[in-house]
Amino acid sequence: MTRAVTTPVYRALFCDLRTDQVLDVLPLTEAKFDDFIGKSGSLSATVPLPNPALAVRARAALQPGRTAVWLERDGDIWWGGVLWTCTPSTDDRGRSQVQFQAGTFDSYLDHRILSGDLVGASTDQFDIARALVDHAQKQVGGDIGISLGAEMSGIRRDFSYGYTALARVRELLDKLAQLADGFEWRVHCYRDAQGRRVKRLQLGHPTIRTSHADIVLDHPGQVLTYSLPTDSTVQANVWVARGESDNTDQSQESKPLTVSASAEADLAAGWPRLELSSDHSGVKDGATLASLAQAELARQRRPEQIPELTVRVDGRITPALLGALVRLRIRDLWHPEGLDKQYRIVGIAVEPPQRTKPETATLYLEGV
């Protein structure tokens, strides 16, 4: 007996960003969305406007910078974020539509700066991250409902963030996470046991890992296409980090604080010297700068590999898998003896089903 294939139902909820009150539910076409660990995800879609009534509703609901977008798939939350751009248009046949783009809720922190100094000593780095988000949400009009957990990393740090630096909260979070023995963070969107929509600050040390069991993906099989690039243009075994001058003597010439880190074992093993650098505005402490250099070196010591897989979406593949492990098995001309390797999912991009195209997902992986 052949099992009937059902088409998943996608639904977009447009809500007030501060209160999360539903403004409207509108039809979408040409929707594409993605989510990542380490950077903001995006959603782009079109709302067709076949009549004046729907145009009035769309005008009221689609308010860039003020509207939250939640994307549901069969009732489950698959994406959430802030609507940032809205473009109404009409073609030569008089058909109207409005295209919009949104960014995951962490993108909101790109639009927030510290409203005062934050200083602390011997504080768990997860508490520092929560303090930054909490500070942003305590300001008038700044609370968008990001919930904070209580997990700990076990890594304690001193911190000092000055208001006069006008640093964005997202920038401070990223710099904190990039220190040696740092962490990963994202805003995880889901529906809780009571059916409420949740946006939660998710933290993981040293990486975000989910409790899902390993998923086995095969090519040929569920994997429709794959790409396994190896890129050494961003590889380095010597890293130079440059901060700001710590000179307080106005009579002396100010020079930026500069620290280098090198992988001596790689050079001794025959690797050619490969150097890269980074700038860190506002960093005047040598130990902090050395930590940043060591962390960058650890990330870039080997050629970058970001495998991509396009897979059929089934009951196993959801955005909740970010941080989960997969076992990839490939047998083809390039891998005649077979590839069998474990990776971690660090990004997912989904294309909902269209009239002539099935629902697919592109998974972005990193080696473990």
Coordinates of C-alpha atoms in Angstrom, one line a residue:
M1 CA 0.0 0.0 0.0
T2 CA 1.4 3.4 -1.0
R3 CA 1.5 6.0 1.7
A4 CA -0.1 9.3 0.6
V5 CA 2.4 12.3 0.5
T6 CA 0.9 15.3 2.3
T7 CA 2.1 18.8 1.5
P8 CA 3.2 20.7 4.6
V9 CA 1.2 23.8 5.5
Y10 CA 3.3 27.0 6.0
R11 CA 1.7 30.0 7.8
A12 CA 3.2 33.4 8.6
L13 CA 2.1 35.2 11.7
F14 CA 2.8 39.0 11.8
C15 CA 3.0 40.3 15.4
D16 CA 3.9 43.5 17.3
L17 CA 7.6 43.2 18.0
R18 CA 7.3 44.5 21.6
T19 CA 4.1 42.7 22.8
D20 CA 4.0 39.7 20.4
Q21 CA 0.3 40.4 19.8
V22 CA -0.8 38.9 16.5
L23 CA -1.5 41.6 13.9
D24 CA -2.5 39.4 11.0
V25 CA -1.9 36.1 9.1
L26 CA -1.1 36.7 5.5
P27 CA -0.6 34.4 2.5
L28 CA 3.0 34.0 1.2
T29 CA 4.6 33.0 -2.0
E30 CA 8.3 32.6 -3.0
A31 CA 9.3 32.1 0.6
K32 CA 12.9 31.2 1.5
F33 CA 14.4 31.2 5.0
D34 CA 17.6 30.2 6.8
D35 CA 19.0 30.1 10.3
F36 CA 22.6 29.7 11.5
I37 CA 24.8 29.4 14.5
G38 CA 27.2 32.3 14.5
K39 CA 25.3 34.7 12.3
S40 CA 21.9 36.0 11.7
G41 CA 19.4 34.1 9.5
S42 CA 16.9 35.6 7.1
L43 CA 13.5 35.2 5.6
S44 CA 12.4 36.6 2.3
A45 CA 8.9 36.2 0.9
T46 CA 6.2 37.9 -1.2
V47 CA 2.6 38.7 -0.1
P48 CA 0.3 38.8 -3.2
L49 CA -2.3 41.6 -3.2
P50 CA -5.2 40.5 -5.4
N51 CA -7.7 42.9 -3.9
P52 CA -7.9 46.2 -1.9
A53 CA -9.0 44.5 1.3
L54 CA -5.8 42.4 1.5
A55 CA -3.7 45.5 0.6
V56 CA -5.2 47.4 3.6
R57 CA -4.4 44.4 5.9
A58 CA -0.8 44.1 4.6
R59 CA -0.2 47.8 5.0
A60 CA -1.2 47.6 8.6
A61 CA 0.8 44.5 9.4
L62 CA 4.0 44.9 7.5
Q63 CA 5.8 47.7 9.4
P64 CA 9.5 47.5 9.1
G65 CA 11.4 47.7 12.3
R66 CA 8.2 47.2 14.4
T67 CA 6.8 43.9 13.2
A68 CA 7.9 40.4 14.2
V69 CA 7.4 37.5 11.8
W70 CA 6.9 33.9 12.9
L71 CA 6.9 31.2 10.3
E72 CA 5.0 28.0 11.2
R73 CA 5.1 24.7 9.4
D74 CA 2.2 22.4 10.3
G75 CA 1.8 24.3 13.5
D76 CA 5.4 24.2 14.7
I77 CA 7.6 27.3 14.8
W78 CA 10.3 27.0 12.2
W79 CA 11.6 30.5 12.1
G80 CA 11.2 33.8 13.9
G81 CA 12.6 37.3 13.4
V82 CA 12.2 41.0 12.8
L83 CA 10.8 42.5 9.6
W84 CA 13.3 45.0 8.3
T85 CA 12.4 45.9 4.7
C86 CA 9.1 46.1 2.8
T87 CA 8.8 46.8 -0.9
P88 CA 5.3 47.1 -2.6
S89 CA 5.3 46.9 -6.4
T90 CA 3.0 46.6 -9.4
D91 CA 3.9 44.9 -12.7
D92 CA 2.9 45.9 -16.2
R93 CA -0.3 43.9 -15.9
G94 CA -1.4 45.8 -12.9
R95 CA -0.8 43.0 -10.4
S96 CA 0.3 44.2 -7.0
Q97 CA 2.4 42.5 -4.4
V98 CA 4.7 43.4 -1.5
Q99 CA 8.1 41.7 -0.9
F100 CA 9.6 41.8 2.5
Q101 CA 12.8 40.6 4.2
A102 CA 13.3 39.8 7.9
G103 CA 16.3 38.8 10.1
T104 CA 16.3 36.4 13.0
F105 CA 15.7 38.1 16.4
D106 CA 19.4 38.3 17.1
S107 CA 19.6 40.9 14.3
Y108 CA 17.7 43.3 16.6
L109 CA 20.8 43.5 18.8
D110 CA 22.7 45.0 15.9
H111 CA 20.4 48.0 16.4
R112 CA 21.1 48.4 20.1
I113 CA 24.0 50.2 21.8
L114 CA 24.9 50.2 25.5
S115 CA 23.0 52.9 27.5
G116 CA 25.5 52.9 30.3
D117 CA 28.7 51.3 31.6
L118 CA 28.8 47.6 32.4
V119 CA 31.7 46.4 34.6
G120 CA 32.3 43.2 36.5
A121 CA 35.0 40.8 37.8
S122 CA 35.3 37.0 37.8
T123 CA 31.9 36.5 36.1
D124 CA 30.9 33.5 34.2
Q125 CA 30.9 34.4 30.5
F126 CA 27.3 33.2 30.1
D127 CA 26.3 35.6 32.8
I128 CA 28.1 38.4 30.9
A129 CA 26.2 37.5 27.7
R130 CA 22.9 37.5 29.6
A131 CA 23.8 40.8 31.3
L132 CA 24.3 42.4 27.8
V133 CA 21.0 41.2 26.5
D134 CA 19.2 42.1 29.8
H135 CA 20.7 45.6 29.7
A136 CA 19.4 46.1 26.2
Q137 CA 15.9 44.9 27.2
K138 CA 15.7 47.0 30.3
Q139 CA 15.8 50.3 28.4
V140 CA 12.6 52.0 27.5
G141 CA 11.1 50.4 24.4
G142 CA 13.9 47.8 24.3
D143 CA 12.2 44.7 25.6
I144 CA 11.3 42.3 22.7
G145 CA 10.8 39.3 24.9
I146 CA 14.1 37.4 24.6
S147 CA 14.1 35.0 27.6
L148 CA 17.4 34.3 29.4
G149 CA 18.4 30.9 30.8
A150 CA 20.6 30.0 33.7
E151 CA 23.2 27.6 32.2
M152 CA 26.9 28.2 33.1
S153 CA 30.1 27.7 31.1
G154 CA 32.5 27.5 34.0
I155 CA 34.7 30.1 32.4
R156 CA 35.0 33.3 34.4
R157 CA 36.2 36.7 33.0
D158 CA 36.5 40.3 34.0
F159 CA 34.7 42.7 31.8
S160 CA 34.4 46.5 31.3
Y161 CA 32.1 48.0 28.6
G162 CA 32.0 51.7 28.4
Y163 CA 29.0 53.7 27.2
T164 CA 31.2 56.2 25.3
A165 CA 32.5 53.5 23.0
L166 CA 29.0 53.4 21.5
A167 CA 29.4 49.6 20.9
R168 CA 26.5 47.6 19.6
V169 CA 25.3 44.8 21.8
R170 CA 25.6 42.3 19.0
E171 CA 29.2 43.3 18.5
L172 CA 30.0 42.9 22.2
L173 CA 28.4 39.5 22.3
D174 CA 30.3 38.3 19.3
K175 CA 33.7 39.6 20.7
L176 CA 33.0 37.9 24.0
A177 CA 32.2 34.7 22.3
Q178 CA 35.3 34.8 20.2
L179 CA 37.8 34.9 23.1
A180 CA 39.9 31.8 23.7
D181 CA 37.7 29.1 25.4
G182 CA 34.7 31.1 24.3
F183 CA 31.2 30.0 23.3
E184 CA 28.4 30.1 20.7
W185 CA 25.1 31.9 21.0
R186 CA 21.8 32.3 19.1
V187 CA 18.2 33.2 19.7
H188 CA 16.3 29.9 19.5
C189 CA 12.6 30.2 18.5
Y190 CA 10.1 27.5 19.3
R191 CA 6.7 26.8 20.8
D192 CA 6.7 25.6 24.5
A193 CA 4.5 23.0 26.1
Q194 CA 1.8 25.5 26.7
G195 CA 1.8 26.5 23.0
R196 CA 3.4 29.9 23.6
R197 CA 5.9 31.3 21.1
V198 CA 9.3 31.6 22.7
K199 CA 12.5 33.4 21.7
R200 CA 15.3 32.2 24.0
L201 CA 19.0 33.2 24.3
Q202 CA 20.7 29.8 23.6
L203 CA 24.3 29.5 24.8
G204 CA 26.8 26.6 24.4
H205 CA 30.3 26.1 25.5
P206 CA 32.4 25.6 23.6
T207 CA 29.7 24.9 21.0
I208 CA 25.9 24.6 20.9
R209 CA 25.0 20.9 20.9
T210 CA 21.5 19.5 20.8
S211 CA 20.4 16.2 22.4
H212 CA 19.1 14.8 19.2
A213 CA 20.5 11.4 18.2
D214 CA 22.9 11.3 15.3
I215 CA 21.1 11.4 11.9
V216 CA 22.4 9.2 9.1
L217 CA 22.3 10.8 5.6
D218 CA 23.2 8.8 2.5
H219 CA 24.1 9.7 -1.0
P220 CA 22.7 8.2 -3.1
G221 CA 19.6 8.4 -0.9
Q222 CA 18.1 11.3 1.0
V223 CA 21.0 13.6 0.0
L224 CA 20.0 15.0 -3.4
T225 CA 23.2 17.0 -3.9
Y226 CA 26.4 17.8 -1.9
S227 CA 29.4 20.1 -2.0
L228 CA 32.5 19.6 0.0
P229 CA 34.7 22.6 -0.5
T230 CA 38.2 23.0 1.0
D231 CA 39.5 26.6 1.2
S232 CA 43.0 27.4 2.4
T233 CA 42.7 31.2 1.5
V234 CA 41.6 31.8 5.1
Q235 CA 44.1 29.4 6.7
A236 CA 46.7 30.7 9.0
N237 CA 49.4 29.3 11.3
V238 CA 50.4 32.8 12.5
W239 CA 47.8 35.3 13.6
V240 CA 48.4 39.0 14.4
A241 CA 45.8 40.8 16.4
R242 CA 45.8 44.6 16.7
G243 CA 44.0 46.6 19.4
E244 CA 44.2 50.2 20.5
S245 CA 47.0 52.1 22.1
D246 CA 47.2 51.8 25.9
N247 CA 49.5 54.8 26.1
T248 CA 48.3 57.4 28.6
D249 CA 51.3 59.7 28.2
Q250 CA 50.3 62.4 25.7
S251 CA 53.9 63.4 25.1
Q252 CA 54.7 60.0 23.6
E253 CA 53.6 58.7 20.2
S254 CA 50.7 56.3 20.4
K255 CA 51.0 53.0 18.7
P256 CA 48.3 50.3 18.5
L257 CA 48.8 47.3 20.8
T258 CA 49.8 44.3 18.7
V259 CA 50.0 40.7 19.7
S260 CA 50.8 37.6 17.6
A261 CA 50.2 33.9 18.1
S262 CA 51.8 31.1 16.1
A263 CA 51.3 27.3 15.6
E264 CA 54.9 26.3 15.9
A265 CA 54.1 22.6 15.6
D266 CA 52.6 23.2 12.1
L267 CA 55.7 25.1 11.0
A268 CA 57.9 22.3 12.3
A269 CA 55.8 19.8 10.4
G270 CA 56.5 21.4 7.1
W271 CA 53.5 23.8 6.6
P272 CA 54.5 27.1 4.9
R273 CA 54.1 30.2 7.0
L274 CA 50.6 31.5 6.4
E275 CA 49.7 34.8 8.2
L276 CA 46.4 36.6 8.8
S277 CA 45.4 39.5 11.1
S278 CA 42.5 41.1 12.8
D279 CA 41.6 44.5 14.3
H280 CA 39.9 44.8 17.6
S281 CA 38.7 48.4 18.3
G282 CA 38.4 49.3 22.0
V283 CA 40.8 46.5 23.2
K284 CA 43.6 47.9 25.2
D285 CA 44.5 45.0 27.4
G286 CA 47.3 42.7 26.2
A287 CA 45.9 39.5 27.8
T288 CA 42.5 40.0 26.1
L289 CA 44.2 40.7 22.8
A290 CA 46.4 37.6 23.2
S291 CA 43.3 35.5 23.9
L292 CA 41.6 36.9 20.8
A293 CA 44.7 36.0 18.7
Q294 CA 44.9 32.5 20.1
A295 CA 41.2 31.9 19.4
E296 CA 41.4 33.1 15.9
L297 CA 44.5 30.9 15.3
A298 CA 42.7 27.9 16.7
R299 CA 39.8 28.5 14.3
Q300 CA 41.9 29.0 11.2
R301 CA 44.8 26.6 11.6
R302 CA 43.4 24.2 8.9
P303 CA 41.8 24.8 5.5
E304 CA 38.2 25.9 6.0
Q305 CA 35.6 23.2 5.2
I306 CA 31.9 24.0 5.1
P307 CA 30.1 21.1 3.5
E308 CA 26.7 21.7 2.0
L309 CA 24.0 19.1 1.5
T310 CA 20.6 19.5 -0.2
V311 CA 18.2 17.0 1.3
R312 CA 14.5 16.0 1.1
V313 CA 12.7 17.4 4.2
D314 CA 11.2 14.6 6.2
G315 CA 10.2 14.1 9.8
R316 CA 13.9 14.2 10.9
I317 CA 14.9 17.5 9.3
T318 CA 13.9 20.6 11.1
P319 CA 15.6 23.9 12.2
A320 CA 15.7 22.5 15.7
L321 CA 18.6 20.4 14.5
L322 CA 21.0 23.3 14.6
G323 CA 23.9 22.0 16.7
A324 CA 23.0 18.3 16.1
L325 CA 25.4 15.7 14.7
V326 CA 24.9 14.0 11.4
R327 CA 26.7 11.0 9.9
L328 CA 27.3 11.5 6.2
R329 CA 27.8 8.5 4.0
I330 CA 28.7 9.0 0.4
R331 CA 29.7 6.6 -2.3
D332 CA 30.4 8.0 -5.8
L333 CA 33.2 8.6 -8.3
W334 CA 35.1 10.9 -5.9
H335 CA 34.6 8.5 -3.0
P336 CA 34.8 5.1 -4.6
E337 CA 35.7 3.5 -1.3
G338 CA 33.0 5.4 0.5
L339 CA 33.0 8.4 2.8
D340 CA 31.6 7.9 6.4
K341 CA 32.1 11.0 8.5
Q342 CA 30.5 12.8 11.4
Y343 CA 29.6 16.5 11.1
R344 CA 27.7 19.1 13.1
I345 CA 24.8 21.1 11.6
V346 CA 25.7 24.9 11.9
G347 CA 23.1 26.2 9.4
I348 CA 19.9 25.3 7.6
A349 CA 18.2 27.0 4.6
V350 CA 14.7 25.8 3.7
E351 CA 12.7 26.2 0.5
P352 CA 9.0 25.4 1.1
P353 CA 7.3 23.4 -1.6
Q354 CA 6.2 25.2 -4.8
R355 CA 4.0 24.1 -7.6
T356 CA 6.8 22.4 -9.5
K357 CA 9.4 21.9 -6.7
P358 CA 9.4 19.7 -3.6
E359 CA 10.3 20.9 -0.2
T360 CA 14.1 20.8 0.3
A361 CA 16.6 21.9 2.9
T362 CA 20.3 22.8 2.5
L363 CA 22.3 21.8 5.5
Y364 CA 25.6 23.6 6.3
L365 CA 28.0 21.4 8.2
E366 CA 31.3 21.6 10.1
G367 CA 33.6 18.7 11.0
V368 CA 33.8 17.4 14.6

